């Protein structure tokens, strides 16, 4: 009997994990202007908030590596890559003006296309970034 309950719990946990990923992906899409704001009915672009949700999904992807089912890993991987592409498109459409006060000048245009996780940590630039591929200390404020 405990095995049956474990299987049911595993299925429920998979569903909850996918819902969690999709909720974060929808929030990122909202701030990338892909989903209209429910209050105003208009699309809005807030690249800082979109980046925060994308970075959180990337963190989850890194921290759960090797512990996900194939379905969970595929949903998470697809969500992250789709959002990264949408971020690149939105940052190109919005131009560098909203991003330049919050990030280093050389980063907004080029790095999101190849690796969005390394694009975000302008505050941590004094730390030796080449030692670690991903840093999870990011600043989203001024």
Backbone as JSON Lines, residues from 0, in Angstrom:
{"i":0,"aa":"X","n":[0.79,-1.2,0.0],"ca":[0.0,0.0,0.0],"c":[0.85,1.28,0.0]}
{"i":1,"aa":"X","n":[1.91,1.37,0.78],"ca":[2.68,2.61,0.75],"c":[3.21,2.93,-0.65]}
{"i":2,"aa":"X","n":[3.48,1.89,-1.44],"ca":[3.98,2.14,-2.8],"c":[2.91,2.81,-3.66]}
{"i":3,"aa":"X","n":[1.66,2.41,-3.5],"ca":[0.58,3.01,-4.27],"c":[0.45,4.48,-3.91]}
{"i":4,"aa":"X","n":[0.5,4.78,-2.63],"ca":[0.41,6.18,-2.2],"c":[1.6,6.98,-2.72]}
{"i":5,"aa":"X","n":[2.77,6.38,-2.75],"ca":[3.95,7.07,-3.24],"c":[3.77,7.43,-4.72]}
{"i":6,"aa":"X","n":[3.21,6.52,-5.5],"ca":[2.98,6.77,-6.91],"c":[1.98,7.91,-7.1]}
{"i":7,"aa":"X","n":[0.91,7.9,-6.33],"ca":[-0.08,8.97,-6.42],"c":[0.56,10.29,-6.02]}
{"i":8,"aa":"X","n":[1.33,10.29,-4.94],"ca":[1.99,11.5,-4.49],"c":[2.99,11.99,-5.54]}
{"i":9,"aa":"X","n":[3.69,11.07,-6.19],"ca":[4.63,11.46,-7.22],"c":[3.9,12.11,-8.38]}
{"i":10,"aa":"X","n":[2.77,11.56,-8.78],"ca":[1.98,12.17,-9.85],"c":[1.46,13.54,-9.47]}
{"i":11,"aa":"X","n":[1.02,13.67,-8.23],"ca":[0.54,14.97,-7.75],"c":[1.68,15.97,-7.67]}
{"i":12,"aa":"X","n":[2.83,15.5,-7.23],"ca":[3.99,16.39,-7.13],"c":[4.44,16.84,-8.51]}
{"i":13,"aa":"X","n":[4.39,15.95,-9.48],"ca":[4.74,16.32,-10.85],"c":[3.78,17.39,-11.35]}
{"i":14,"aa":"X","n":[2.5,17.19,-11.12],"ca":[1.5,18.18,-11.56],"c":[1.72,19.52,-10.87]}
{"i":15,"aa":"X","n":[1.98,19.5,-9.58],"ca":[2.22,20.73,-8.84],"c":[3.48,21.44,-9.33]}
{"i":16,"aa":"X","n":[4.52,20.67,-9.61],"ca":[5.77,21.26,-10.11],"c":[5.54,21.92,-11.46]}
{"i":17,"aa":"X","n":[4.82,21.24,-12.34],"ca":[4.54,21.82,-13.66],"c":[3.68,23.08,-13.52]}
{"i":18,"aa":"X","n":[2.71,23.05,-12.62],"ca":[1.9,24.25,-12.38],"c":[2.76,25.4,-11.85]}
{"i":19,"aa":"X","n":[3.7,25.09,-10.98],"ca":[4.62,26.09,-10.44],"c":[5.45,26.72,-11.56]}
{"i":20,"aa":"X","n":[5.99,25.87,-12.41],"ca":[6.8,26.36,-13.54],"c":[5.95,27.22,-14.46]}
{"i":21,"aa":"X","n":[4.75,26.76,-14.77],"ca":[3.88,27.51,-15.68],"c":[3.44,28.85,-15.07]}
{"i":22,"aa":"X","n":[3.23,28.88,-13.77],"ca":[2.86,30.13,-13.11],"c":[4.0,31.15,-13.23]}
{"i":23,"aa":"X","n":[5.22,30.71,-13.0],"ca":[6.36,31.61,-13.15],"c":[6.53,32.03,-14.61]}
{"i":24,"aa":"X","n":[6.32,31.09,-15.52],"ca":[6.46,31.41,-16.95],"c":[5.39,32.42,-17.37]}
{"i":25,"aa":"X","n":[4.17,32.28,-16.86],"ca":[3.11,33.23,-17.2],"c":[3.42,34.62,-16.64]}
{"i":26,"aa":"X","n":[3.96,34.68,-15.45],"ca":[4.35,35.98,-14.89],"c":[5.44,36.63,-15.72]}
{"i":27,"aa":"X","n":[6.42,35.84,-16.14],"ca":[7.47,36.39,-17.0],"c":[6.88,36.86,-18.33]}
{"i":28,"aa":"X","n":[5.98,36.07,-18.91],"ca":[5.35,36.45,-20.17],"c":[4.53,37.72,-20.02]}
{"i":29,"aa":"X","n":[3.88,37.89,-18.88],"ca":[3.12,39.11,-18.62],"c":[4.04,40.33,-18.69]}
{"i":30,"aa":"X","n":[5.2,40.23,-18.06],"ca":[6.12,41.37,-18.02],"c":[6.97,41.49,-19.28]}
{"i":31,"aa":"X","n":[6.87,40.52,-20.16],"ca":[7.5,40.63,-21.48],"c":[6.52,41.17,-22.51]}
{"i":32,"aa":"X","n":[5.3,41.45,-22.08],"ca":[4.3,42.01,-22.97],"c":[3.58,40.98,-23.82]}
{"i":33,"aa":"X","n":[3.76,39.7,-23.54],"ca":[3.11,38.65,-24.31],"c":[1.68,38.39,-23.86]}
{"i":34,"aa":"X","n":[1.39,38.71,-22.62],"ca":[0.05,38.53,-22.05],"c":[-0.42,39.91,-21.6]}
{"i":35,"aa":"X","n":[-1.63,40.32,-21.98],"ca":[-2.1,41.64,-21.54],"c":[-2.32,41.69,-20.03]}
{"i":36,"aa":"X","n":[-2.07,42.84,-19.46],"ca":[-2.29,43.05,-18.04],"c":[-3.78,42.89,-17.76]}
{"i":37,"aa":"X","n":[-4.16,42.05,-16.8],"ca":[-5.58,41.81,-16.54],"c":[-6.34,43.07,-16.1]}
{"i":38,"aa":"X","n":[-5.67,44.0,-15.44],"ca":[-6.33,45.22,-14.98],"c":[-6.57,46.21,-16.1]}
{"i":39,"aa":"X","n":[-5.54,46.41,-16.94],"ca":[-5.64,47.43,-17.98],"c":[-6.04,46.86,-19.34]}
{"i":40,"aa":"X","n":[-5.8,45.57,-19.55],"ca":[-6.08,44.96,-20.83],"c":[-5.01,45.25,-21.88]}
{"i":41,"aa":"X","n":[-3.96,45.95,-21.5],"ca":[-2.88,46.29,-22.42],"c":[-1.6,45.56,-22.03]}
{"i":42,"aa":"X","n":[-0.78,45.32,-23.04],"ca":[0.51,44.68,-22.8],"c":[1.45,45.69,-22.15]}
{"i":43,"aa":"X","n":[2.25,45.2,-21.22],"ca":[3.25,46.06,-20.6],"c":[4.57,45.32,-20.57]}
{"i":44,"aa":"X","n":[5.64,46.06,-20.69],"ca":[6.96,45.45,-20.67],"c":[7.72,45.99,-19.46]}
{"i":45,"aa":"X","n":[8.14,45.08,-18.61],"ca":[8.99,45.4,-17.47],"c":[10.08,44.35,-17.46]}
{"i":46,"aa":"X","n":[11.19,44.67,-18.11],"ca":[12.25,43.69,-18.3],"c":[12.89,43.24,-16.99]}
{"i":47,"aa":"X","n":[12.94,44.12,-16.01],"ca":[13.53,43.73,-14.72],"c":[12.7,42.64,-14.05]}
{"i":48,"aa":"X","n":[11.38,42.82,-14.03],"ca":[10.53,41.79,-13.41],"c":[10.51,40.51,-14.24]}
{"i":49,"aa":"X","n":[10.51,40.64,-15.55],"ca":[10.56,39.45,-16.4],"c":[11.85,38.68,-16.15]}
{"i":50,"aa":"X","n":[12.95,39.4,-16.05],"ca":[14.25,38.76,-15.79],"c":[14.24,38.05,-14.45]}
{"i":51,"aa":"X","n":[13.59,38.65,-13.45],"ca":[13.53,38.03,-12.13],"c":[12.84,36.66,-12.21]}
{"i":52,"aa":"X","n":[11.7,36.59,-12.91],"ca":[11.0,35.31,-13.03],"c":[11.8,34.3,-13.85]}
{"i":53,"aa":"X","n":[12.44,34.75,-14.91],"ca":[13.27,33.85,-15.72],"c":[14.44,33.34,-14.89]}
{"i":54,"aa":"X","n":[15.08,34.23,-14.15],"ca":[16.2,33.82,-13.29],"c":[15.78,32.83,-12.23]}
{"i":55,"aa":"X","n":[14.58,33.01,-11.69],"ca":[14.09,32.06,-10.7],"c":[13.88,30.68,-11.33]}
{"i":56,"aa":"X","n":[13.35,30.64,-12.53],"ca":[13.19,29.35,-13.21],"c":[14.54,28.72,-13.51]}
{"i":57,"aa":"X","n":[15.51,29.52,-13.89],"ca":[16.85,28.99,-14.13],"c":[17.47,28.44,-12.85]}
{"i":58,"aa":"X","n":[17.23,29.12,-11.74],"ca":[17.73,28.64,-10.46],"c":[17.1,27.28,-10.12]}
{"i":59,"aa":"X","n":[15.78,27.19,-10.31],"ca":[15.08,25.92,-10.06],"c":[15.64,24.83,-10.97]}
{"i":60,"aa":"X","n":[15.9,25.18,-12.22],"ca":[16.45,24.21,-13.16],"c":[17.81,23.7,-12.68]}
{"i":61,"aa":"X","n":[18.64,24.61,-12.22],"ca":[19.97,24.23,-11.75],"c":[19.9,23.41,-10.46]}
{"i":62,"aa":"X","n":[19.07,23.85,-9.53],"ca":[19.01,23.19,-8.22],"c":[18.29,21.84,-8.26]}
{"i":63,"aa":"X","n":[17.47,21.6,-9.26],"ca":[16.75,20.33,-9.34],"c":[17.34,19.39,-10.39]}
{"i":64,"aa":"X","n":[18.45,19.78,-10.98],"ca":[19.07,18.95,-12.02],"c":[19.32,17.53,-11.5]}
{"i":65,"aa":"X","n":[18.86,16.55,-12.24],"ca":[19.02,15.15,-11.86],"c":[17.92,14.63,-10.94]}
{"i":66,"aa":"X","n":[17.02,15.49,-10.5],"ca":[15.96,15.08,-9.59],"c":[14.57,15.2,-10.2]}
{"i":67,"aa":"X","n":[14.48,15.52,-11.47],"ca":[13.19,15.71,-12.12],"c":[12.87,14.53,-13.02]}
{"i":68,"aa":"X","n":[11.58,14.31,-13.22],"ca":[11.16,13.33,-14.22],"c":[11.45,13.92,-15.59]}
{"i":69,"aa":"X","n":[11.39,13.09,-16.61],"ca":[11.62,13.58,-17.97],"c":[10.61,14.66,-18.34]}
{"i":70,"aa":"X","n":[9.36,14.45,-17.95],"ca":[8.31,15.42,-18.26],"c":[8.57,16.76,-17.56]}
{"i":71,"aa":"X","n":[8.93,16.71,-16.28],"ca":[9.22,17.93,-15.53],"c":[10.4,18.68,-16.13]}
{"i":72,"aa":"X","n":[11.46,17.93,-16.43],"ca":[12.66,18.55,-17.0],"c":[12.36,19.19,-18.35]}
{"i":73,"aa":"X","n":[11.56,18.51,-19.17],"ca":[11.23,19.03,-20.49],"c":[10.4,20.31,-20.38]}
{"i":74,"aa":"X","n":[9.4,20.32,-19.51],"ca":[8.56,21.51,-19.33],"c":[9.42,22.68,-18.85]}
{"i":75,"aa":"X","n":[10.27,22.44,-17.88],"ca":[11.12,23.5,-17.34],"c":[12.11,24.0,-18.39]}
{"i":76,"aa":"X","n":[12.75,23.09,-19.09],"ca":[13.73,23.47,-20.13],"c":[13.07,24.29,-21.23]}
{"i":77,"aa":"X","n":[11.89,23.85,-21.69],"ca":[11.18,24.58,-22.75],"c":[10.73,25.95,-22.27]}
{"i":78,"aa":"X","n":[10.24,26.03,-21.05],"ca":[9.79,27.32,-20.51],"c":[10.95,28.3,-20.44]}
{"i":79,"aa":"X","n":[12.08,27.84,-19.92],"ca":[13.24,28.73,-19.79],"c":[13.73,29.19,-21.16]}
{"i":80,"aa":"X","n":[13.87,28.27,-22.09],"ca":[14.4,28.67,-23.39],"c":[13.43,29.58,-24.14]}
{"i":81,"aa":"X","n":[12.13,29.3,-24.07],"ca":[11.15,30.18,-24.72],"c":[11.15,31.58,-24.1]}
{"i":82,"aa":"X","n":[11.25,31.64,-22.79],"ca":[11.27,32.94,-22.12],"c":[12.56,33.7,-22.41]}
{"i":83,"aa":"X","n":[13.67,33.0,-22.51],"ca":[14.92,33.67,-22.85],"c":[14.84,34.3,-24.24]}
{"i":84,"aa":"X","n":[14.26,33.56,-25.19],"ca":[14.09,34.11,-26.54],"c":[13.15,35.31,-26.53]}
{"i":85,"aa":"X","n":[12.06,35.21,-25.78],"ca":[11.11,36.31,-25.69],"c":[11.76,37.52,-25.01]}
{"i":86,"aa":"X","n":[12.63,37.27,-24.05],"ca":[13.32,38.37,-23.37],"c":[14.23,39.09,-24.35]}
{"i":87,"aa":"X","n":[14.94,38.34,-25.18],"ca":[15.82,38.94,-26.17],"c":[15.0,39.8,-27.14]}
{"i":88,"aa":"X","n":[13.88,39.26,-27.58],"ca":[13.02,40.01,-28.51],"c":[12.47,41.27,-27.83]}
{"i":89,"aa":"X","n":[12.0,41.15,-26.6],"ca":[11.42,42.29,-25.9],"c":[12.48,43.34,-25.59]}
{"i":90,"aa":"X","n":[13.68,42.92,-25.24],"ca":[14.73,43.89,-24.94],"c":[15.19,44.59,-26.2]}
{"i":91,"aa":"X","n":[15.12,43.91,-27.34],"ca":[15.44,44.55,-28.61],"c":[14.37,45.53,-29.03]}
{"i":92,"aa":"X","n":[13.11,45.21,-28.79],"ca":[11.99,46.09,-29.15],"c":[11.93,47.29,-28.21]}
{"i":93,"aa":"X","n":[12.22,47.07,-26.95],"ca":[12.16,48.16,-25.97],"c":[13.38,49.05,-26.05]}
{"i":94,"aa":"X","n":[14.45,48.54,-26.61],"ca":[15.68,49.32,-26.69],"c":[16.44,49.26,-25.39]}
{"i":95,"aa":"X","n":[17.68,49.69,-25.4],"ca":[18.5,49.61,-24.2],"c":[18.21,50.67,-23.16]}
{"i":96,"aa":"X","n":[17.34,51.67,-23.44],"ca":[17.13,52.75,-22.48],"c":[16.64,52.26,-21.13]}
{"i":97,"aa":"X","n":[15.59,51.4,-21.03],"ca":[15.14,51.0,-19.7],"c":[16.16,50.15,-18.95]}
{"i":98,"aa":"X","n":[17.0,49.45,-19.67],"ca":[17.94,48.54,-19.02],"c":[19.25,49.2,-18.63]}
{"i":99,"aa":"X","n":[19.72,50.19,-19.36],"ca":[21.05,50.7,-19.14],"c":[21.3,51.27,-17.75]}
{"i":100,"aa":"X","n":[20.34,51.91,-17.06],"ca":[20.66,52.36,-15.72],"c":[20.82,51.21,-14.73]}
{"i":101,"aa":"X","n":[20.26,50.05,-15.02],"ca":[20.3,48.94,-14.07],"c":[21.34,47.89,-14.39]}
{"i":102,"aa":"X","n":[21.92,47.92,-15.57],"ca":[22.89,46.89,-15.91],"c":[24.08,47.51,-16.61]}
{"i":103,"aa":"X","n":[25.13,46.73,-16.74],"ca":[26.34,47.22,-17.39],"c":[26.07,47.5,-18.87]}
{"i":104,"aa":"X","n":[26.66,48.54,-19.45],"ca":[26.34,48.95,-20.82],"c":[26.6,47.88,-21.87]}
{"i":105,"aa":"X","n":[27.57,47.01,-21.68],"ca":[27.88,46.03,-22.72],"c":[26.97,44.82,-22.69]}
{"i":106,"aa":"X","n":[26.12,44.66,-21.68],"ca":[25.37,43.43,-21.53],"c":[24.01,43.37,-22.18]}
{"i":107,"aa":"X","n":[23.15,44.41,-22.22],"ca":[21.77,44.21,-22.64],"c":[21.59,43.65,-24.03]}
{"i":108,"aa":"X","n":[22.39,44.05,-25.01],"ca":[22.11,43.65,-26.38],"c":[22.65,42.28,-26.73]}
{"i":109,"aa":"X","n":[23.81,41.9,-26.2],"ca":[24.45,40.71,-26.72],"c":[24.29,39.47,-25.85]}
{"i":110,"aa":"X","n":[24.42,39.56,-24.56],"ca":[24.45,38.37,-23.74],"c":[23.15,37.63,-23.6]}
{"i":111,"aa":"X","n":[21.96,38.23,-23.63],"ca":[20.75,37.44,-23.48],"c":[20.6,36.37,-24.55]}
{"i":112,"aa":"X","n":[21.14,36.62,-25.74],"ca":[21.0,35.64,-26.82],"c":[21.76,34.36,-26.51]}
{"i":113,"aa":"X","n":[22.92,34.48,-25.87],"ca":[23.72,33.28,-25.63],"c":[23.5,32.7,-24.24]}
{"i":114,"aa":"X","n":[23.41,33.55,-23.23],"ca":[23.26,33.05,-21.87],"c":[22.63,34.11,-20.98]}
{"i":115,"aa":"X","n":[21.35,34.06,-20.81],"ca":[20.64,35.05,-20.0],"c":[21.06,35.04,-18.53]}
{"i":116,"aa":"X","n":[21.45,33.89,-17.93],"ca":[21.79,33.93,-16.52],"c":[22.99,34.82,-16.22]}
{"i":117,"aa":"X","n":[23.95,34.91,-17.14],"ca":[25.13,35.7,-16.88],"c":[24.91,37.16,-17.23]}
{"i":118,"aa":"X","n":[23.8,37.49,-17.84],"ca":[23.51,38.86,-18.23],"c":[23.08,39.7,-17.04]}
{"i":119,"aa":"X","n":[22.51,39.11,-16.02],"ca":[21.84,39.85,-14.97],"c":[22.7,40.36,-13.83]}
{"i":120,"aa":"X","n":[23.82,39.77,-13.46],"ca":[24.46,40.19,-12.22],"c":[25.4,41.39,-12.33]}
{"i":121,"aa":"X","n":[24.9,42.6,-12.62],"ca":[25.81,43.73,-12.7],"c":[26.41,44.12,-11.36]}
{"i":122,"aa":"X","n":[25.67,43.89,-10.27],"ca":[26.17,44.25,-8.95],"c":[27.3,43.32,-8.54]}
{"i":123,"aa":"X","n":[27.23,42.07,-8.95],"ca":[28.23,41.09,-8.56],"c":[29.44,41.1,-9.48]}
{"i":124,"aa":"X","n":[29.59,42.11,-10.32],"ca":[30.68,42.12,-11.28],"c":[32.05,42.24,-10.61]}
{"i":125,"aa":"X","n":[32.12,42.71,-9.37],"ca":[33.38,42.79,-8.67],"c":[33.85,41.41,-8.2]}
{"i":126,"aa":"X","n":[32.92,40.45,-8.13],"ca":[33.29,39.08,-7.75],"c":[33.87,38.37,-8.96]}
{"i":127,"aa":"X","n":[34.72,37.38,-8.75],"ca":[35.3,36.66,-9.89],"c":[34.28,35.72,-10.53]}
{"i":128,"aa":"X","n":[33.58,36.18,-11.56],"ca":[32.54,35.4,-12.22],"c":[33.06,34.19,-13.0]}
{"i":129,"aa":"X","n":[34.26,34.23,-13.6],"ca":[34.69,33.07,-14.37],"c":[34.81,31.78,-13.56]}
{"i":130,"aa":"X","n":[34.95,31.88,-12.23],"ca":[35.06,30.68,-11.42],"c":[33.79,29.85,-11.44]}
{"i":131,"aa":"X","n":[32.65,30.48,-11.45],"ca":[31.39,29.79,-11.42],"c":[30.58,30.17,-12.64]}
{"i":132,"aa":"X","n":[29.95,29.19,-13.26],"ca":[29.19,29.46,-14.47],"c":[27.94,30.26,-14.17]}
{"i":133,"aa":"X","n":[27.29,29.98,-13.04],"ca":[26.07,30.69,-12.69],"c":[26.2,31.26,-11.3]}
{"i":134,"aa":"X","n":[25.82,32.52,-11.17],"ca":[25.76,33.17,-9.87],"c":[24.3,33.45,-9.59]}
{"i":135,"aa":"X","n":[23.86,33.23,-8.37],"ca":[22.47,33.45,-8.03],"c":[22.3,34.66,-7.13]}
{"i":136,"aa":"X","n":[23.32,35.49,-7.07],"ca":[23.2,36.74,-6.35],"c":[22.95,37.83,-7.37]}
{"i":137,"aa":"X","n":[21.7,38.25,-7.49],"ca":[21.33,39.21,-8.5],"c":[20.58,40.36,-7.87]}
{"i":138,"aa":"X","n":[20.74,41.52,-8.45],"ca":[20.07,42.71,-7.96],"c":[19.02,43.14,-8.95]}
{"i":139,"aa":"X","n":[17.81,43.37,-8.48],"ca":[16.73,43.79,-9.35],"c":[16.31,45.22,-9.06]}
{"i":140,"aa":"X","n":[16.99,45.88,-8.17],"ca":[16.65,47.24,-7.83],"c":[17.66,48.22,-8.4]}
{"i":141,"aa":"X","n":[17.48,49.51,-8.13],"ca":[18.39,50.52,-8.65],"c":[19.78,50.46,-8.1]}
